[in-house]
JSON list of C-alpha atoms in Angstrom, two decimals:
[
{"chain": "A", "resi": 1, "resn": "UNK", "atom": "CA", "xyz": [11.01, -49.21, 8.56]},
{"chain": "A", "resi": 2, "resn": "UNK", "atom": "CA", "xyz": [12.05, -50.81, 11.49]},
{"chain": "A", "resi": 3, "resn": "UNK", "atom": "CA", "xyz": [14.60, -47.93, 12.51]},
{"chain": "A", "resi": 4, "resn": "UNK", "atom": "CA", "xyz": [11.12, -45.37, 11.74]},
{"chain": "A", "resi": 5, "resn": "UNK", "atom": "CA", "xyz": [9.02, -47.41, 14.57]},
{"chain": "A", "resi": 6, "resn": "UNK", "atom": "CA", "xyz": [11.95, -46.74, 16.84]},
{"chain": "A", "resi": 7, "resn": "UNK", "atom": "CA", "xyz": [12.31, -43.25, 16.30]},
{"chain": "A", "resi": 8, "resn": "UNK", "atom": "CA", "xyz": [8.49, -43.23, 16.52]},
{"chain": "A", "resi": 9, "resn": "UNK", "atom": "CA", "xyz": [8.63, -44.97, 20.02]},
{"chain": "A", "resi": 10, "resn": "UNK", "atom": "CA", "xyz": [11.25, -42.56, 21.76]},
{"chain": "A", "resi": 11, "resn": "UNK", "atom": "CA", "xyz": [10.05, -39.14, 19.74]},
{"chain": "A", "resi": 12, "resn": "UNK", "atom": "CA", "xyz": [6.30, -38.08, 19.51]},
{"chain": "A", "resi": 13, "resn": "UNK", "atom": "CA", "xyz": [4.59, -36.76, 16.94]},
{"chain": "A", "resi": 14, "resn": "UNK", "atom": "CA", "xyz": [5.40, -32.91, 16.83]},
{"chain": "A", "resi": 15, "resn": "UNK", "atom": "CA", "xyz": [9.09, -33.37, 17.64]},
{"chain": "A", "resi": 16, "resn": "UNK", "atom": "CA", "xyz": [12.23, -33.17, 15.60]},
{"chain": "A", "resi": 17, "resn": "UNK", "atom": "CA", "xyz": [13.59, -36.04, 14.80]},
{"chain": "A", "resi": 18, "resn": "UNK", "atom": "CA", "xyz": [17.39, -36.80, 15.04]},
{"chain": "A", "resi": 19, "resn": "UNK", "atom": "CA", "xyz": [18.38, -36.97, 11.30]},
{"chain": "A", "resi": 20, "resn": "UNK", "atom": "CA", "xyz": [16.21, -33.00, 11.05]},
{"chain": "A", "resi": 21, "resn": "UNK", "atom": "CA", "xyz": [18.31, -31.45, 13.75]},
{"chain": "A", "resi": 22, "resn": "UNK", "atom": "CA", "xyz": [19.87, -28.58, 13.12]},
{"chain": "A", "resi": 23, "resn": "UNK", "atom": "CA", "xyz": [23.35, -27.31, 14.50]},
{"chain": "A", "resi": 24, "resn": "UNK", "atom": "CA", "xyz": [23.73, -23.65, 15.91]},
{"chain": "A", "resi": 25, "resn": "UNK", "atom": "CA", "xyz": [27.09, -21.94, 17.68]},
{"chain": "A", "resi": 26, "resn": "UNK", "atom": "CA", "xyz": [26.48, -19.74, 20.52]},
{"chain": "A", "resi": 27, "resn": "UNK", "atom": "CA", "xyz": [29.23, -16.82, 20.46]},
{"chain": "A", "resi": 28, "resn": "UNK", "atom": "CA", "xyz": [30.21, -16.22, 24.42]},
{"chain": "A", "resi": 29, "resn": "UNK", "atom": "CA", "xyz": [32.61, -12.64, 22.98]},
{"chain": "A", "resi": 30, "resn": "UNK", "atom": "CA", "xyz": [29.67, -11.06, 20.99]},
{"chain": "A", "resi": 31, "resn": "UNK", "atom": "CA", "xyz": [29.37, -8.49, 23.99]},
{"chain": "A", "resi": 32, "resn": "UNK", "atom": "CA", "xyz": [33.01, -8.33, 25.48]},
{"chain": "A", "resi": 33, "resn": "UNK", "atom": "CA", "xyz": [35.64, -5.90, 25.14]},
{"chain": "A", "resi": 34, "resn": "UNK", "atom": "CA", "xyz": [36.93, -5.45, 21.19]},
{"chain": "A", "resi": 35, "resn": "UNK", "atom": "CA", "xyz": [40.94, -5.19, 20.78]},
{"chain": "A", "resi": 36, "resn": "UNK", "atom": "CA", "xyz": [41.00, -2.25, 18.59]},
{"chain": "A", "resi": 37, "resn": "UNK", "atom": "CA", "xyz": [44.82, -2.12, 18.35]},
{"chain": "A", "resi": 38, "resn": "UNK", "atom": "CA", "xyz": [48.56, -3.37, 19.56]},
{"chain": "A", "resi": 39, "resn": "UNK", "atom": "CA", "xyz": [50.49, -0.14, 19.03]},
{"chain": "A", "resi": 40, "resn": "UNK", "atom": "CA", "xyz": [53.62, 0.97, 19.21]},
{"chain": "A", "resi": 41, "resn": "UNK", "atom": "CA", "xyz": [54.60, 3.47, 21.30]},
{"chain": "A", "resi": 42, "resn": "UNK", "atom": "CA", "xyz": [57.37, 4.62, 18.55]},
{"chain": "A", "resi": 43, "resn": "UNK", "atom": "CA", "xyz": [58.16, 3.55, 15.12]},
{"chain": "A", "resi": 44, "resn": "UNK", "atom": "CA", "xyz": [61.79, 4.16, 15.37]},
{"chain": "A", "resi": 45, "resn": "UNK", "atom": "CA", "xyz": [64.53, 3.86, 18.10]},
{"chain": "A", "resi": 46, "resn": "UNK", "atom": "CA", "xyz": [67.77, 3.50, 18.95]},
{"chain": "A", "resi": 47, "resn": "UNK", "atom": "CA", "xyz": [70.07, 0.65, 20.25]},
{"chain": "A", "resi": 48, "resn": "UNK", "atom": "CA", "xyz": [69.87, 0.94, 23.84]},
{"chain": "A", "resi": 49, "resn": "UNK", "atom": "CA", "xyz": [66.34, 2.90, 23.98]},
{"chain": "A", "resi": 50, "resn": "UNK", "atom": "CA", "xyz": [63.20, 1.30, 24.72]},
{"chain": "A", "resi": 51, "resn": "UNK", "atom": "CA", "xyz": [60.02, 0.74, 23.25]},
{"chain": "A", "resi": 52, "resn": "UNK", "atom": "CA", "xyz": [56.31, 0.28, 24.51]},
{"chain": "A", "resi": 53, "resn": "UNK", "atom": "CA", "xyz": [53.15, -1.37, 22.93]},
{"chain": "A", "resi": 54, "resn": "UNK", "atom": "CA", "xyz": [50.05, -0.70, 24.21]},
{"chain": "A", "resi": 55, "resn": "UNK", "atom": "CA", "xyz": [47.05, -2.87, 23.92]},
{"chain": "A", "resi": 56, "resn": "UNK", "atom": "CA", "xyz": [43.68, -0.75, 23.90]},
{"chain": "A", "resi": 57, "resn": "UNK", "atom": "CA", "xyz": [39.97, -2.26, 24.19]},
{"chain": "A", "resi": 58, "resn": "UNK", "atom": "CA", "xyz": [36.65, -0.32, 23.22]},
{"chain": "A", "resi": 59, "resn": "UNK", "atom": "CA", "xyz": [35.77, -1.25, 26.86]},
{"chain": "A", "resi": 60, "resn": "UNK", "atom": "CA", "xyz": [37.21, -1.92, 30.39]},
{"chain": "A", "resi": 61, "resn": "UNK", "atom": "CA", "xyz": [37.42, -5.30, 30.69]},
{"chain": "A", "resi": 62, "resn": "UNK", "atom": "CA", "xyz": [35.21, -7.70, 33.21]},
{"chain": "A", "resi": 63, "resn": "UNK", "atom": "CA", "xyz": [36.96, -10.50, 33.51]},
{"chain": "A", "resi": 64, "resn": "UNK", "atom": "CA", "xyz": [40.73, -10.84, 33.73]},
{"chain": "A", "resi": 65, "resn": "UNK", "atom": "CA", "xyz": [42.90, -11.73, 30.69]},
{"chain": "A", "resi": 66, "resn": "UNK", "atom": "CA", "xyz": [46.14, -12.90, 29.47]},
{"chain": "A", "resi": 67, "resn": "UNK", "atom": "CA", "xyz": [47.74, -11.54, 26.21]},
{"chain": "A", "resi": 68, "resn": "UNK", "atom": "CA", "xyz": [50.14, -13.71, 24.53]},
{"chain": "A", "resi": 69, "resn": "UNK", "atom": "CA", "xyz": [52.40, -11.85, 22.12]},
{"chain": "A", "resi": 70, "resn": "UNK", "atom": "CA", "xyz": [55.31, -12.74, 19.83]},
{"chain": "A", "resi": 71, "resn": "UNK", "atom": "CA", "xyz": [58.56, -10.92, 19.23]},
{"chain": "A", "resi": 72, "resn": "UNK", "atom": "CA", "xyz": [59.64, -12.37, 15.92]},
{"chain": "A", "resi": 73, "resn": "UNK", "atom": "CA", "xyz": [63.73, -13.21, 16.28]},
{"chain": "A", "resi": 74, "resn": "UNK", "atom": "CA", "xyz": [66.40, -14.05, 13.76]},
{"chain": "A", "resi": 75, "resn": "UNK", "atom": "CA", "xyz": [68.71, -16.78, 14.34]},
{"chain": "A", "resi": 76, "resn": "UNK", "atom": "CA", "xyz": [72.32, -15.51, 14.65]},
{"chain": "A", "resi": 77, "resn": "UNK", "atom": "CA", "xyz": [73.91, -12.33, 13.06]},
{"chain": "A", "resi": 78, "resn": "UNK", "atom": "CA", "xyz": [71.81, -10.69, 10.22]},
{"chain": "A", "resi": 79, "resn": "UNK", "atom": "CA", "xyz": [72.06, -7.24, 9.30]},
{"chain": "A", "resi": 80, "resn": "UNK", "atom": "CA", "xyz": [68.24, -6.68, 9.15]},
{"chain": "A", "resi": 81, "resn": "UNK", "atom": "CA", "xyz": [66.98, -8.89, 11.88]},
{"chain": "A", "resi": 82, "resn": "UNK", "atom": "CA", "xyz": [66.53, -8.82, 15.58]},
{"chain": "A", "resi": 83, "resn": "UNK", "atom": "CA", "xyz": [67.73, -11.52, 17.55]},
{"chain": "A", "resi": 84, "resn": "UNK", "atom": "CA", "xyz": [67.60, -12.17, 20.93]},
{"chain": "A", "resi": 85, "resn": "UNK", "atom": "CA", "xyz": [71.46, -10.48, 21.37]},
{"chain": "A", "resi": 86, "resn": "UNK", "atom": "CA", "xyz": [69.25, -7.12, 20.27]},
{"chain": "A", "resi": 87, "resn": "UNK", "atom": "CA", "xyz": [66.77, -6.89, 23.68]},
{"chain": "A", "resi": 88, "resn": "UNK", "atom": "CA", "xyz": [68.86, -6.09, 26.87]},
{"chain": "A", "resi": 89, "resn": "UNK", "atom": "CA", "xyz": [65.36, -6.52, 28.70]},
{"chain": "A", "resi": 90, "resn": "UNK", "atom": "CA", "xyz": [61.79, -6.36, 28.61]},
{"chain": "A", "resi": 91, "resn": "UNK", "atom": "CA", "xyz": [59.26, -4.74, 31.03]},
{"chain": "A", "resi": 92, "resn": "UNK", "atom": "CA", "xyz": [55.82, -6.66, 31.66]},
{"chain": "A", "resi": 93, "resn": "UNK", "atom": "CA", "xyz": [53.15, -6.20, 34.61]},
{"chain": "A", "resi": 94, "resn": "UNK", "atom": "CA", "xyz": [55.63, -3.66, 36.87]},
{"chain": "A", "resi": 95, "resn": "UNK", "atom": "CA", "xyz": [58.40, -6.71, 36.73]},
{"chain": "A", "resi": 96, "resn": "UNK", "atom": "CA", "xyz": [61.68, -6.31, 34.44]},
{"chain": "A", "resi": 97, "resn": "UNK", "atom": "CA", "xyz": [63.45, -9.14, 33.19]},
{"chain": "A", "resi": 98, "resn": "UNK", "atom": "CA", "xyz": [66.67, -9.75, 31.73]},
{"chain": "A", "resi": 99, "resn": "UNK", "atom": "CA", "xyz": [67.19, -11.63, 28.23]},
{"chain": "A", "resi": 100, "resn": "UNK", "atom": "CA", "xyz": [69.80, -13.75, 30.00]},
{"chain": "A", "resi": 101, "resn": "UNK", "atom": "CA", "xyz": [66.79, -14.64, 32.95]},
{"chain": "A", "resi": 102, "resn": "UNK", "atom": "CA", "xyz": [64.76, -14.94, 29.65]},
{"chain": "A", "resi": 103, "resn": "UNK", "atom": "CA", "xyz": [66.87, -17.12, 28.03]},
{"chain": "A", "resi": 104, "resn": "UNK", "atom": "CA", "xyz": [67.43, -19.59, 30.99]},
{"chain": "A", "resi": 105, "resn": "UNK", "atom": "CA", "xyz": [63.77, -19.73, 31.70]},
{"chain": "A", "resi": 106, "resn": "UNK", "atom": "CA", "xyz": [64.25, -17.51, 35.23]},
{"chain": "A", "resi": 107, "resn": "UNK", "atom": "CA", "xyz": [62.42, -14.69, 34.04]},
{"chain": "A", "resi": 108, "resn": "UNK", "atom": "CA", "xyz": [60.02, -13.06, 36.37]},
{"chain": "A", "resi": 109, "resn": "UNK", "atom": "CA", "xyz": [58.24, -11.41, 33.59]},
{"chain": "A", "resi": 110, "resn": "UNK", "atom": "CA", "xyz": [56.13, -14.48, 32.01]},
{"chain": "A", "resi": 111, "resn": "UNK", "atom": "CA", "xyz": [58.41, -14.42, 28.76]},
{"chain": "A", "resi": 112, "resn": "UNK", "atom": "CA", "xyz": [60.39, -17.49, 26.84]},
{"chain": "A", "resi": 113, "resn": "UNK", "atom": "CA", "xyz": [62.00, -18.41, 23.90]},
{"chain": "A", "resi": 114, "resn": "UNK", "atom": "CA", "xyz": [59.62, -21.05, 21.97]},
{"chain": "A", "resi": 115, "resn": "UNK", "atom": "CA", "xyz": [60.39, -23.65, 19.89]},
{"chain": "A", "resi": 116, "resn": "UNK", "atom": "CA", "xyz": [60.73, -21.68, 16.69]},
{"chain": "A", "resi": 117, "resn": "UNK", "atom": "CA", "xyz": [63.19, -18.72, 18.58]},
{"chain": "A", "resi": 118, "resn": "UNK", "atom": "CA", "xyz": [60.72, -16.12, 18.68]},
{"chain": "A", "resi": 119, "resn": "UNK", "atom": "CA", "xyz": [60.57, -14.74, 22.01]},
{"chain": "A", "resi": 120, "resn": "UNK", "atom": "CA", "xyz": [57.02, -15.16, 23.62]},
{"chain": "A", "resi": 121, "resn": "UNK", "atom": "CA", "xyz": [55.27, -12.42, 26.53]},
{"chain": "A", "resi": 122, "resn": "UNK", "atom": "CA", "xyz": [52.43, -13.29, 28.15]},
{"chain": "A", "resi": 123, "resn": "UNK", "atom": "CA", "xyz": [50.66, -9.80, 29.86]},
{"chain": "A", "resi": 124, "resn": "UNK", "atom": "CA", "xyz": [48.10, -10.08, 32.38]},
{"chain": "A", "resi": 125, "resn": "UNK", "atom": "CA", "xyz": [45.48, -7.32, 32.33]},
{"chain": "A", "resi": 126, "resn": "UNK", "atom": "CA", "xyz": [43.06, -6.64, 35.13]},
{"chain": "A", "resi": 127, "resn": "UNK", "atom": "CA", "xyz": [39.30, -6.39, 35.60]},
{"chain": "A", "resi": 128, "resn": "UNK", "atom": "CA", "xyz": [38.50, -2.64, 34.83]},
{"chain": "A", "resi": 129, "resn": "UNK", "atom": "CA", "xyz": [41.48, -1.99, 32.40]},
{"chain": "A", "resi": 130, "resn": "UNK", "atom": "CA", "xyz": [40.62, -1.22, 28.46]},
{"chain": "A", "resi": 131, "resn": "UNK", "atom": "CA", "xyz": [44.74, -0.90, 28.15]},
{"chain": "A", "resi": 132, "resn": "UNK", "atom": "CA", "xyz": [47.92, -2.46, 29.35]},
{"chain": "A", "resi": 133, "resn": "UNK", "atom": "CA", "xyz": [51.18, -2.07, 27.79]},
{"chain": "A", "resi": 134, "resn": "UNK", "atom": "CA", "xyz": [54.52, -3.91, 27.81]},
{"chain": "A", "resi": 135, "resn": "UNK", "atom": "CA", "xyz": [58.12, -2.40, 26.97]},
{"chain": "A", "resi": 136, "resn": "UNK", "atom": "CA", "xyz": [61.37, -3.95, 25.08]},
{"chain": "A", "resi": 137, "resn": "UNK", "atom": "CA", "xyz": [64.44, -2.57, 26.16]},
{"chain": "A", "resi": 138, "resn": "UNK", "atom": "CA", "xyz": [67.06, -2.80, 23.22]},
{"chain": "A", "resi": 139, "resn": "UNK", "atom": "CA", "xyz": [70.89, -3.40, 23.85]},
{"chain": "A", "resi": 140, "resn": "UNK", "atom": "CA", "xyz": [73.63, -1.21, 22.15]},
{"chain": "A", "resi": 141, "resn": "UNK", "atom": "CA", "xyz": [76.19, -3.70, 21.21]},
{"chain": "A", "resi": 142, "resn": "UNK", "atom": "CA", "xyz": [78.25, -0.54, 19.30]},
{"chain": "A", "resi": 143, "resn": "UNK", "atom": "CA", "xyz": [78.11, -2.84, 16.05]},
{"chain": "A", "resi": 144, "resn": "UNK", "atom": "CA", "xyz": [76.95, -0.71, 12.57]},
{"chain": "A", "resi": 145, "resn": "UNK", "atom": "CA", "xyz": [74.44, -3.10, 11.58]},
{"chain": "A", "resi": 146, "resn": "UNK", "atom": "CA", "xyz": [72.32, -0.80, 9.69]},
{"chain": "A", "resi": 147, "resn": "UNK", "atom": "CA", "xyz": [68.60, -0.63, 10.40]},
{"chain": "A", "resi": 148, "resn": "UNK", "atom": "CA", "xyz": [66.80, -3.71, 11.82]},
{"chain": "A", "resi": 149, "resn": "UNK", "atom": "CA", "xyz": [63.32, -4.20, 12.43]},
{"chain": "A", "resi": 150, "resn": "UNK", "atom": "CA", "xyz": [61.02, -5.31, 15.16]},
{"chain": "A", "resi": 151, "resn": "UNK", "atom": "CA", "xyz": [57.57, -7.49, 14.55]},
{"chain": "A", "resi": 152, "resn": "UNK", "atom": "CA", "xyz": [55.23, -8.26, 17.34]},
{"chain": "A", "resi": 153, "resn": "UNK", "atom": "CA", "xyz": [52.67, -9.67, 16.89]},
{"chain": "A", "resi": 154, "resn": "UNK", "atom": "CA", "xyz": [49.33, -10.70, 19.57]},
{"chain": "A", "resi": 155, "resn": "UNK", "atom": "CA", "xyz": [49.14, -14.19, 18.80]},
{"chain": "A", "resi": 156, "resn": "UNK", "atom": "CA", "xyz": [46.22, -15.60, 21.68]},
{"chain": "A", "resi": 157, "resn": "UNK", "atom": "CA", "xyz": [44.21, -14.51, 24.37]},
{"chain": "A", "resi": 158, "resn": "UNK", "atom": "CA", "xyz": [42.52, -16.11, 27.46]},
{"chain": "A", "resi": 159, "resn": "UNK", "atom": "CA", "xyz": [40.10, -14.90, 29.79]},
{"chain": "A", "resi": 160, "resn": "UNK", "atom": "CA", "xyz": [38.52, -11.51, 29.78]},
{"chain": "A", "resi": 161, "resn": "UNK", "atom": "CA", "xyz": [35.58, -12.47, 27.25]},
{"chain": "A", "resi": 162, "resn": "UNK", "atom": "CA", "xyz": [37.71, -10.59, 24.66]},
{"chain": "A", "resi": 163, "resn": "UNK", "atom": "CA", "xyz": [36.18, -10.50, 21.35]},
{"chain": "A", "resi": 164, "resn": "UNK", "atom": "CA", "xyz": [39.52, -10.51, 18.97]},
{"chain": "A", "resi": 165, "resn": "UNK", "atom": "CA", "xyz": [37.78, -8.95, 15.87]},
{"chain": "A", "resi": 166, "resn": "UNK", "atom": "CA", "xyz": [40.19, -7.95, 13.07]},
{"chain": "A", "resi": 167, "resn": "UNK", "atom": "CA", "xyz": [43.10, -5.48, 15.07]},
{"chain": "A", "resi": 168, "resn": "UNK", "atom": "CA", "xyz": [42.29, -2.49, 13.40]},
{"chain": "A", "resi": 169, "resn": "UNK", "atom": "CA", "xyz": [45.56, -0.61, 11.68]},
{"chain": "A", "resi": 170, "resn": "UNK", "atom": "CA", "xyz": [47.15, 2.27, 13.71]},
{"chain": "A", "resi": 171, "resn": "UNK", "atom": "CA", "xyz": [46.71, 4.61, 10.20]},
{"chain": "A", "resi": 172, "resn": "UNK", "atom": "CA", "xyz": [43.14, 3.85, 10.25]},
{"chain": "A", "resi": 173, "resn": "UNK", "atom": "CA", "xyz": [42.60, 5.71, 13.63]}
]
């Protein structure tokens, strides 16, 4: 009773009281660009040729943004996997940067090797863009390693009001 005189004292009669309020979340990315897709410019190369993924928005963007993406490696020699040995370079935001610059954190490219050996690339897009794109140069070591594959993946993004969604699948479009 004593806590009800209290709440009496500091709230009127006609306001909600602490223990009947309510929680809400306001969504800042209801209205900002959608990623529709991260897609490839190829599905199949060869050692020593390139490939580019584009990132396209329903809309130009407001706000500046940086794209994080992940290049999944394989540790050492497998016949299926890419490691970092595959990628002679990668091209990100008009700057090109070596996997050995990469590897010993030099890169001008914002790119690194994480904790877990994946290779990370963080793209900058502009105000005004709805699409920015990034390229992996592979290396041709002349080794028959039969086919190996390449995952990336977008794995964050900052800025630019960009409402993630669920990236739509390229056979969908």
């Amino acid at each position: 009773e004593a806590s009800d005189a209290i709440s009496k004292a500091h709230y009127p009669d006609g306001f909600v009281q602490p223990k009947d309020s309510q929680t809400m979340t306001i969504d800042d990315y209801i209205n900002g660009p959608k990623i529709l897709a991260v897609t490839p410019s190829t599905t199949s190369i060869n050692e020593g040729q390139s490939v580019s993924y584009a990132l396209t928005l329903d809309k130009a963007l407001e706000q500046k943004a940086t794209l994080t993406f992940k290049v999944d490696l394989y540790d050492g020699d497998t016949k299926d996997g890419f490691t970092a040995k595959d990628i002679e370079s990668i091209f990100v935001n008009g700057k090109n940067g070596t996997i050995a610059q990469i590897l010993a954190g030099d890169a001008s490219p914002k790119a690194y090797i994480d904790a877990n050996g994946d290779l990370i690339i963080n793209m900058y897009m502009a105000t005004g863009l709805s699409k920015e794109s990034f390229s992996i140069k592979t290396f041709n070591d002349v080794i028959s390693e039969g086919k190996e594959t390449l995952k990336v993946s977008l794995i964050d993004t900052k800025g630019g009001e960009l409402n993630t969604g669920k990236l739509s699948d390229p056979k969908d479009r």
